[in-house]
Coordinates of C-alpha atoms and ligand atoms in Angstrom, one line a residue:
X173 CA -11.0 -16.7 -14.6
X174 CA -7.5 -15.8 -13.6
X175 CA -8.5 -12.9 -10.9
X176 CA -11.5 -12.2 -9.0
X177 CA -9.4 -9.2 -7.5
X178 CA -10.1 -5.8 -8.4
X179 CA -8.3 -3.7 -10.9
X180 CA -7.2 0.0 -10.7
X181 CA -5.7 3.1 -13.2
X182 CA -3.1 0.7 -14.8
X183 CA -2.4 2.2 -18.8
X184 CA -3.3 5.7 -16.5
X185 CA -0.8 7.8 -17.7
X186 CA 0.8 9.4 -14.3
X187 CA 0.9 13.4 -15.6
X188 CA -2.9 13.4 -15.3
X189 CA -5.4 13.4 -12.8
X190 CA -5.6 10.6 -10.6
X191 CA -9.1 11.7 -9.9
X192 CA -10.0 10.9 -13.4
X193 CA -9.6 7.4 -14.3
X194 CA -10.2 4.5 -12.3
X195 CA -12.1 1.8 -13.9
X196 CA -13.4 -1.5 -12.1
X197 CA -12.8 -4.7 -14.1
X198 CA -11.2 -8.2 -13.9
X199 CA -8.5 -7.6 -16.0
X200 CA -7.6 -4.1 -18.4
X201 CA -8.8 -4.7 -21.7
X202 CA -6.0 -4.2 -23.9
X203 CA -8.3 -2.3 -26.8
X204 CA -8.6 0.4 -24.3
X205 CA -6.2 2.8 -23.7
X206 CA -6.0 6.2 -22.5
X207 CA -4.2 8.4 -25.1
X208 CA -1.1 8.6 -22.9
X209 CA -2.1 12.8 -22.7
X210 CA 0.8 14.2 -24.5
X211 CA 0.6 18.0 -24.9
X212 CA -0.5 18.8 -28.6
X213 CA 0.8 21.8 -30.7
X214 CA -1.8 23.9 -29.3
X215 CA -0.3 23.4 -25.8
X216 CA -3.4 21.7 -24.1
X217 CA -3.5 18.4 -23.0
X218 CA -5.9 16.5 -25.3
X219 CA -7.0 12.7 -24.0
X220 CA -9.0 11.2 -26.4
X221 CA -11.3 7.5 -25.1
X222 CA -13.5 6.4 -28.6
X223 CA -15.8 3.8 -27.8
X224 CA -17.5 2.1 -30.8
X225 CA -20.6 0.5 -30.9
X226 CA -19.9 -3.4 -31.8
X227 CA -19.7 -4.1 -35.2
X228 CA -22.4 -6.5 -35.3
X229 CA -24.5 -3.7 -35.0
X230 CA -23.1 -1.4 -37.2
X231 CA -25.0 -0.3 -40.4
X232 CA -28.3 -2.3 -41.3
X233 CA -30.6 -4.5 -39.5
X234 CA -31.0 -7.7 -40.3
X235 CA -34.8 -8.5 -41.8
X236 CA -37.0 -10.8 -39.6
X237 CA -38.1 -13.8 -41.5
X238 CA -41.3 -13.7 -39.2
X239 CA -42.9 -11.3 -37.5
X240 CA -43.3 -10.6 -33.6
X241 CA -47.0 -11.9 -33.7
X242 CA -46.2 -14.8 -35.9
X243 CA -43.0 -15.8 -33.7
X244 CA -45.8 -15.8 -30.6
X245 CA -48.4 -17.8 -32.2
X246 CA -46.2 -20.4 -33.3
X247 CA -45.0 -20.9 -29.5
X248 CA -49.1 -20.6 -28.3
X249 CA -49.8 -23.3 -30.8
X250 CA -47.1 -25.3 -29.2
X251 CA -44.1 -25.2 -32.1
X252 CA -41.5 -23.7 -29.7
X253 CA -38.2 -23.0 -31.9
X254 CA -35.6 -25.6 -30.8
X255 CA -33.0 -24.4 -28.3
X256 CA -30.0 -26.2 -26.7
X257 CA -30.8 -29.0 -24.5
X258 CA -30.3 -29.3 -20.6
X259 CA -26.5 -30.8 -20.6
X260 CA -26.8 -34.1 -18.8
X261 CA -26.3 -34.8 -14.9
X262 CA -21.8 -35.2 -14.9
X263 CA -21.1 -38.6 -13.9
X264 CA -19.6 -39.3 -10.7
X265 CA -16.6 -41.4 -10.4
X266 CA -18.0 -44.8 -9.5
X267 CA -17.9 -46.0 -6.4
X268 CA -19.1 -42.9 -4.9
X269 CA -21.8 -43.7 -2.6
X270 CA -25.5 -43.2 -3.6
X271 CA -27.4 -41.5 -0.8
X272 CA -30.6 -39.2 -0.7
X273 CA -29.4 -35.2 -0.3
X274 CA -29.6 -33.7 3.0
X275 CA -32.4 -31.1 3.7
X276 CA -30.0 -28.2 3.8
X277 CA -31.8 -24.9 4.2
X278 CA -28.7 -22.6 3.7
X279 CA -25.6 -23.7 1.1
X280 CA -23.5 -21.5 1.2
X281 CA -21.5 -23.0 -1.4
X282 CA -24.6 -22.0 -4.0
X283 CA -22.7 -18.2 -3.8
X284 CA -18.8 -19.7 -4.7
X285 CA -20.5 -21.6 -7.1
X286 CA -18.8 -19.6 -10.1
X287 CA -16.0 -16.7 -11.0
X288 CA -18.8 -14.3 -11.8
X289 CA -21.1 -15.0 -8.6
X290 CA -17.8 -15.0 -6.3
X291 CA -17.1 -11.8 -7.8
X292 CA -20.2 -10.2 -7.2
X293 CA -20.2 -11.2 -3.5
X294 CA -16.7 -10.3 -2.7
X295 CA -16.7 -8.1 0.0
X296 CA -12.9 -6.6 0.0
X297 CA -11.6 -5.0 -2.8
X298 CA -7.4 -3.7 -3.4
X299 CA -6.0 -1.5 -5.7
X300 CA -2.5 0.3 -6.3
X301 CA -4.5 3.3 -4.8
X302 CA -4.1 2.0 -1.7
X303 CA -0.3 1.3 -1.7
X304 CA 2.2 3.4 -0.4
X305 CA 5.8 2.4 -1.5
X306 CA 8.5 2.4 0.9
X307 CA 11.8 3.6 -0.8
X308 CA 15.4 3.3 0.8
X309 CA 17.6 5.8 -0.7
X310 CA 21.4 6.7 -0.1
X311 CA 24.0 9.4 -1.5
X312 CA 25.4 6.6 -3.8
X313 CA 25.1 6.9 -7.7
X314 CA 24.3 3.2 -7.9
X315 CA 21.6 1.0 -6.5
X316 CA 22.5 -1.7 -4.2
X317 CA 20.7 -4.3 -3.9
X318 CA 19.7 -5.4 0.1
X319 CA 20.8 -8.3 0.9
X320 CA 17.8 -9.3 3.3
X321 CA 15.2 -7.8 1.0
X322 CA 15.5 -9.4 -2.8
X323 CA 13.9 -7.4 -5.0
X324 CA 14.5 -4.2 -2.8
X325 CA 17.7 -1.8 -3.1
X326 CA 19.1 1.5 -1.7
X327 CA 18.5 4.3 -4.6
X328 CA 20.5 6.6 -5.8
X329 CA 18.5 9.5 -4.9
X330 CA 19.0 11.3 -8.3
X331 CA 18.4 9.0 -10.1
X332 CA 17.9 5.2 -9.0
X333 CA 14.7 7.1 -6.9
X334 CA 13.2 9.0 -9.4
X335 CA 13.1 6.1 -12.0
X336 CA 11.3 3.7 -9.5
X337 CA 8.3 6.6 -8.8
X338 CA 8.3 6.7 -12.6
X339 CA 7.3 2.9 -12.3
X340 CA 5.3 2.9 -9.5
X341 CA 3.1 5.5 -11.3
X342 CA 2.9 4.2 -14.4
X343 CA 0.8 1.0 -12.4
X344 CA -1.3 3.5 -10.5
X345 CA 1.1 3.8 -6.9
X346 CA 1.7 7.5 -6.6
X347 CA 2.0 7.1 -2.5
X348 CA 5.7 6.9 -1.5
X349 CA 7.7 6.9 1.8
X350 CA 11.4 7.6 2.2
X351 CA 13.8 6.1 4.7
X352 CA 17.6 7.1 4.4
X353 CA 20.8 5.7 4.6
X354 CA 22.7 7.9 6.4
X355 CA 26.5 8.4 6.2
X356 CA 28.2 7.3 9.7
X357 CA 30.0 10.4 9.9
X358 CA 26.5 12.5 10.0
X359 CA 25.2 10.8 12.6
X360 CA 25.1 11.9 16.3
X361 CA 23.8 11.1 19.6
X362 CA 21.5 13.6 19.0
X363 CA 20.7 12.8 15.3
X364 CA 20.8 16.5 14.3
X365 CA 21.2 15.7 11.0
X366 CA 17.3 15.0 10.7
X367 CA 16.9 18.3 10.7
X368 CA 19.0 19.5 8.2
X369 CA 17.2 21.3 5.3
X370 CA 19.4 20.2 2.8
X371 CA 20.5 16.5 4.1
X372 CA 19.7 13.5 1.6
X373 CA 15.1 13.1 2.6
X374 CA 15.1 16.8 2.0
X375 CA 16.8 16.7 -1.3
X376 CA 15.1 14.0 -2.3
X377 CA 11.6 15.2 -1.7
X378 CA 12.4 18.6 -3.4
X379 CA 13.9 16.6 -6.4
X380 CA 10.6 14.5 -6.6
X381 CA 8.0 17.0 -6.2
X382 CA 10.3 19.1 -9.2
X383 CA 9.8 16.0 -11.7
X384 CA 6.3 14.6 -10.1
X385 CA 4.4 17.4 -8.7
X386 CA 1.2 15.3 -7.9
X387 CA 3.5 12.4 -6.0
X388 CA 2.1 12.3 -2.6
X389 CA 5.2 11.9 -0.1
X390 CA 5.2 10.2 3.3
X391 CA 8.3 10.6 5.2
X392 CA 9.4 8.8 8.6
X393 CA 9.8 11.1 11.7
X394 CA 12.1 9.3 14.4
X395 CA 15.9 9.6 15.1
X396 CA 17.0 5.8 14.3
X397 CA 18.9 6.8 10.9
X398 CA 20.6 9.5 12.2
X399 CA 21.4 8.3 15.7
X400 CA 24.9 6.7 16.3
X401 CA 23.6 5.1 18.8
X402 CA 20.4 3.8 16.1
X403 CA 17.6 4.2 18.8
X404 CA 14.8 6.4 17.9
X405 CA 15.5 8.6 20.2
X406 CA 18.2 10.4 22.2
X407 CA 19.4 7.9 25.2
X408 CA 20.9 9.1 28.4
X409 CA 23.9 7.8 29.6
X410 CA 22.2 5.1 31.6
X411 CA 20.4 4.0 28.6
X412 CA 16.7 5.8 29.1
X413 CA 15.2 7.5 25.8
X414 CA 14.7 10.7 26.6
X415 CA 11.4 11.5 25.6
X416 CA 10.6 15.1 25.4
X417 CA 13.4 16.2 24.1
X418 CA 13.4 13.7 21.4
X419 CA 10.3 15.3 20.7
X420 CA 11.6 18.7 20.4
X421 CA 14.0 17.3 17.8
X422 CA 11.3 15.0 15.8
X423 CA 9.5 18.9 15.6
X424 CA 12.0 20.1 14.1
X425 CA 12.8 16.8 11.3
X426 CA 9.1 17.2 10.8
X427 CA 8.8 21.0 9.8
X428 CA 12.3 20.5 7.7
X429 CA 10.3 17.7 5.8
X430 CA 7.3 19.8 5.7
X431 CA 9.2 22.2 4.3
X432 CA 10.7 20.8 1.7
X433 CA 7.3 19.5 0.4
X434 CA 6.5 16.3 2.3
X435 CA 2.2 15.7 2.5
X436 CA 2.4 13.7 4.9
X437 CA 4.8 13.3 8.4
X438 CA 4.7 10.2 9.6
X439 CA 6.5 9.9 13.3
X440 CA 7.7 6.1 14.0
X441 CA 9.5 6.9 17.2
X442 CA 6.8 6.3 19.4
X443 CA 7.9 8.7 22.1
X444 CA 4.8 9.9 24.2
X445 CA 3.0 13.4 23.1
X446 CA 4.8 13.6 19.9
X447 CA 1.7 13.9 17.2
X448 CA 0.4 17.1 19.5
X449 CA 3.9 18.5 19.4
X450 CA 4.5 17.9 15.9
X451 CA 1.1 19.4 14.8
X452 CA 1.6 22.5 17.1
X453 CA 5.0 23.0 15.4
X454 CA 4.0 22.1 11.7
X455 CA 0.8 25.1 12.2
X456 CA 2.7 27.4 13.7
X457 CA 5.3 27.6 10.4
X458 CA 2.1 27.9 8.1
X459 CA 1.9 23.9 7.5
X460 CA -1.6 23.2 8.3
X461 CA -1.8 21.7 5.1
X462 CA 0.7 18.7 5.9
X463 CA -0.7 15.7 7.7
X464 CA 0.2 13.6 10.2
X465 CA 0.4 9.8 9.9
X466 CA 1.4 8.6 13.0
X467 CA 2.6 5.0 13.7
X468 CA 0.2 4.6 16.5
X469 CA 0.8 0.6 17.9
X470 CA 3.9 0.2 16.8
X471 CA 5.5 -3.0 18.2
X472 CA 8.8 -4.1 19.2
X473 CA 8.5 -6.7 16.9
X474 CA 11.7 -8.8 15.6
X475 CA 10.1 -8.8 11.8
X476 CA 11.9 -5.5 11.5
X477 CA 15.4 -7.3 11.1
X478 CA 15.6 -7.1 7.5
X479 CA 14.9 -3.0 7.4
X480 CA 17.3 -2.9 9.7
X481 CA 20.1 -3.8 8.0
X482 CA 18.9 -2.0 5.0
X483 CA 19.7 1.2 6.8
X484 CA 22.4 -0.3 9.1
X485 CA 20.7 1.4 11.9
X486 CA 20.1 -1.4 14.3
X487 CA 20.5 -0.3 18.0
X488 CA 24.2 -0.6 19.4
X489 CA 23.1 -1.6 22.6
X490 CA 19.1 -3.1 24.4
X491 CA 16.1 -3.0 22.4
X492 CA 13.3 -0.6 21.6
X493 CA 10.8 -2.2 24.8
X494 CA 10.8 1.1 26.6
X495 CA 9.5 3.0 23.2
X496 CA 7.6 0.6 21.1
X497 CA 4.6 -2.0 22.3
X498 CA 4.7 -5.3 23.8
X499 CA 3.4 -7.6 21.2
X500 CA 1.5 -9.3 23.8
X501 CA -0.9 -5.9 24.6
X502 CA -4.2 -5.5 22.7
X503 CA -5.7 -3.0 24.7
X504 CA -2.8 -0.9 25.5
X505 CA -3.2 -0.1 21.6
X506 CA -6.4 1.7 22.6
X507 CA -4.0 4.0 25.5
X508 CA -2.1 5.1 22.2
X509 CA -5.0 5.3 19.8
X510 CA -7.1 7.7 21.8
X511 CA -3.9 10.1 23.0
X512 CA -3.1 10.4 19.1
X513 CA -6.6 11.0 18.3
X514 CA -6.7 13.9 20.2
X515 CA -3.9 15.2 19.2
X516 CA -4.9 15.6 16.2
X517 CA -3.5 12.7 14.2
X518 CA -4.9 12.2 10.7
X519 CA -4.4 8.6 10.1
X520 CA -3.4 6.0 12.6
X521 CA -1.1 3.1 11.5
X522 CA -0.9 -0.5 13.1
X523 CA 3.2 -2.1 12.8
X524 CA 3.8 -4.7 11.6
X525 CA 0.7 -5.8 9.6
X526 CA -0.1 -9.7 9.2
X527 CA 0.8 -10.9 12.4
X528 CA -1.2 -8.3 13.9
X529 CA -4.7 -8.3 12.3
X530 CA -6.7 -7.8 15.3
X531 CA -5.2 -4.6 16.4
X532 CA -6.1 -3.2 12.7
X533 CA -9.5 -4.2 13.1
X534 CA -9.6 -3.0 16.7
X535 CA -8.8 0.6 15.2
X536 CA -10.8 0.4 12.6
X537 CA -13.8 -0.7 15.0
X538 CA -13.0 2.3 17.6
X539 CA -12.0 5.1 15.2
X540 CA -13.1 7.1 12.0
X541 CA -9.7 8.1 11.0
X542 CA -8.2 6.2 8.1
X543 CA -5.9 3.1 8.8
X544 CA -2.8 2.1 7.7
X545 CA -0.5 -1.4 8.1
X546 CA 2.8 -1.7 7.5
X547 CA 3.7 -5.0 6.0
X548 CA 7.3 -5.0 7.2
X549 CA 10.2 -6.1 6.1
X550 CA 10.0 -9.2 7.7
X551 CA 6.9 -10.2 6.3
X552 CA 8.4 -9.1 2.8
X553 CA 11.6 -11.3 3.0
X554 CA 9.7 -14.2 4.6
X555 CA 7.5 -14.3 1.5
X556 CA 10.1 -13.7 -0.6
X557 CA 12.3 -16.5 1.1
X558 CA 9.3 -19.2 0.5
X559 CA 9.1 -18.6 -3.2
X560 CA 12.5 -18.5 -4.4
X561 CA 12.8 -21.9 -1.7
X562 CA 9.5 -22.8 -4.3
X563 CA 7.7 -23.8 -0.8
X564 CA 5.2 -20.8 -1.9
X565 CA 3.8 -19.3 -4.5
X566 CA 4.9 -16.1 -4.2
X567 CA 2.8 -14.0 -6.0
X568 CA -0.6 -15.8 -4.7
X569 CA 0.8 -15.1 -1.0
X570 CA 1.6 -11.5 -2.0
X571 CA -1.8 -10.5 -3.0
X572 CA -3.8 -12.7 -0.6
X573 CA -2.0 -11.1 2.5
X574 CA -2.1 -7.6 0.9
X575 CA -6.0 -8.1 0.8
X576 CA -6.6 -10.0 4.5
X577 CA -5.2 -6.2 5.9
X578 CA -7.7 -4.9 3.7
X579 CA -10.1 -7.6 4.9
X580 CA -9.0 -6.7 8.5
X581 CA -9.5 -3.0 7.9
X582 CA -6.7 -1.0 6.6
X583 CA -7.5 1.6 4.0
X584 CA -4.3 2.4 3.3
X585 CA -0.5 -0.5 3.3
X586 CA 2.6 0.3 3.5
X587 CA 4.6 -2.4 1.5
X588 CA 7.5 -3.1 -0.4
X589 CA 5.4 -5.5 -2.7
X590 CA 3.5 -2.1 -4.0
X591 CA 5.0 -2.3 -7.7
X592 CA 5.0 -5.7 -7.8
X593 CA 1.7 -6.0 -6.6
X594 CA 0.3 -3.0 -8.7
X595 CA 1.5 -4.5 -11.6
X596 CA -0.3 -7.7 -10.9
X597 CA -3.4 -6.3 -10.4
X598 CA -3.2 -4.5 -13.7
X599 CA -2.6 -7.9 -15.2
X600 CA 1.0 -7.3 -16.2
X601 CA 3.1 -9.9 -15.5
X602 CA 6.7 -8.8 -13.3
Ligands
PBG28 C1 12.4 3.3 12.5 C2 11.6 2.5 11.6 C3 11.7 1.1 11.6 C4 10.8 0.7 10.6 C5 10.2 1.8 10.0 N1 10.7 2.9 10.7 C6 12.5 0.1 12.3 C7 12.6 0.1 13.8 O1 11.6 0.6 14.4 O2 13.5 -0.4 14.3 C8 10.7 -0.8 10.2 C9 10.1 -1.1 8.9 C10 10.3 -2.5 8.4 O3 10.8 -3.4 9.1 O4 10.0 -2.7 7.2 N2 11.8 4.4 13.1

């Protein structure tokens, strides 16, 4: 079997309900398709799904040459109706040594023994459902391809974006997130810009919820793309990040994003009280309905080179270590868990995701909020790297680390494999 791993919506066509349709299967039967839900002359939406019974069945029955009783007294009297018989033992390749079995209570290689029992017992499961797509966008009319990212390019917002959504949905992803690229004469050391109501995310949102209504849109709270001096936050002359007034600013990004139709605010910054401030200022313009991800052990991790240069916002001077988490600290992800817990976070998100496994599960274990990883862009180009090198097979790595940060405990990744991936799992080759 090619895939034990679980398909979602795939032929769902993206106008309708994402509530409605999701079938479990190994692999979409082709037969079956959803009538792709095109308005009909009388103006509602007809779907139409026709099963038929097998044809086998269809029409008569065949006659029975003997009857029920007859069939049963032949077997009593010992005439038992010939049936295949047991296949004999395979032959082992000689030489292999002849020894008596071990007296193994527990096997647990009887469970792997097949496709069908290994999918039975398979405890994880993945679906486009669970992707959100990360989307780089610029002013530009054309999509550039990223040097450090094959496969991944800055969109056009008008149209480059709004053609890759198109994709994404068609293979059941209808989660995206936006980071821009900023031109260098908007940005500041202040990174006002982010809160401009009509500056490229903003646009871009209202453009997308125009044409796709039902799109749920994550965008990124934190100074970095607007900043000239591409920290996430406003930094004093010595160098410290100011952190409460970089929090007053990431209020105000978040309520321009809010209002311009975002679901879902997701700071990255990492300052400290930022998910209380944002929520206090998001309710008190009428957003209660807009959640908060927040990127709760974020780490100053060097996988994020790649995204980095995507968005030429790396920082002109030190690092992010006063901001973002030592990648040696486990337990300090607990400090930051619990503060944006109660402060009302909605789902908490561990950065990046594969090397850091045990914090998602660590979350996981200690809260009931949802979970989210964020498969970087490191871990997107290193995969990328080993395939077109041909020291990987790309797409087996792809799906197998997608589903360890299931396995580990994420409900919800971040990742810039979600098309590719989503088409995979519908069966659909790139
Ligand atoms: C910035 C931000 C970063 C990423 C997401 N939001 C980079 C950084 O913190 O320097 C990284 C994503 C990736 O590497 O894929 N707030």
């Amino acid at each position: 079997m090619a895939s034990t791993i679980v398909n979602a919506p795939c032929t769902v066509p993206s106008v309708k309900g994402f509530e409605t349709q999701n079938y479990v299967g190994l692999r979409p039967i082709s037969s079956l398709r959803f009538n792709p839900g095109r308005t009909s002359s009388s103006g509602r939406s007809r779907s139409i799904f026709v099963v038929r019974a097998s044809e086998r069945f269809d029409g008569h029955v065949k006659k029975a040459e003997m009857s029920i009783e007859e069939c049963e007294a032949a077997v009593v009297a010992g005439n038992a109706p010939e049936a295949p018989p047991v296949p004999p033992k395979p032959a082992a390749p000689a030489g292999t040594p002849v020894i008596q079995s071990y007296q193994l209570t527990r096997r647990p290689r009887r469970n792997r023994k097949s496709p069908a029992l290994r999918a039975s017992f398979q405890e994880t499961s993945i679906s486009p459902a669970n992707f959100v797509y990360p989307l780089f966008i610029h002013e530009g009319q054309e999509d550039t391809p990223i040097g450090a990212m094959p496969g991944c390019y800055r969109l056009g917002w008008r149209h480059g974006l709004v053609e890759e959504v198109a994709k994404a949905r068609e293979v059941g992803v209808n989660s995206i997130v936006l980071f821009p690229k900023v031109p260098d004469a908007l940005k500041s050391p202040t990174g006002d810009e982010a809160y401009n109501d009509n500056g490229l995310v903003p646009r871009a949102i209202r453009l997308l919820k125009d044409k796709f209504p039902d799109l749920v849109i994550y965008t990124d709270v934190a100074l970095d793309p607007y900043s000239s001096d591409g920290h996430d936050g406003i930094v004093r002359e010595d160098g410290v990040i100011m952190n409460d007034e970089t929090v007053h600013q990431l209020c105000k990004q978040a309520v321009s994003q809010a209002r311009a139709g975002a679901d879902v605010v997701s700071p990255s910054d990492m300052m400290d009280g930022r998910v209380g401030a944002i929520r206090a200022a998001l309710d008190s313009e009428g957003f209660h309905h807009v959640s908060i991800m927040s990127y709760t052990a974020k780490y100053a991790s060097s996988f994020y080179g790649p995204f980095r240069e995507a968005l030429d916002s790396n920082p002109r001077f030190g690092d992010k270590k006063t901001y973002q988490m030592n990648p040696a600290n486990y337990r300090e992800a607990l400090v930051e868990a619990h503060e944006d817990e109660a402060e009302g976070a909605d789902i908490l998100l561990v950065k990046p995701g594969l090397p850091y496994l045990d914090i998602i599960r660590l979350l996981r274990n200690q809260s009931p909020l949802p979970i989210a990883a964020y498969q970087v862009s490191g871990e997107y180009s290193m995969i990328k790297a080993g395939g077109v090198l041909k020291m990987i097979d790309e797409e087996r790595v792809m799906m197998e680390s997608l589903m360890c940060l299931r396995r580990a405990g994420a409900d919800i990744i971040l990742t810039y494999f979600a098309l590719q991936a989503a088409r995979c799992l519908c069966g659909e080759k790139k």
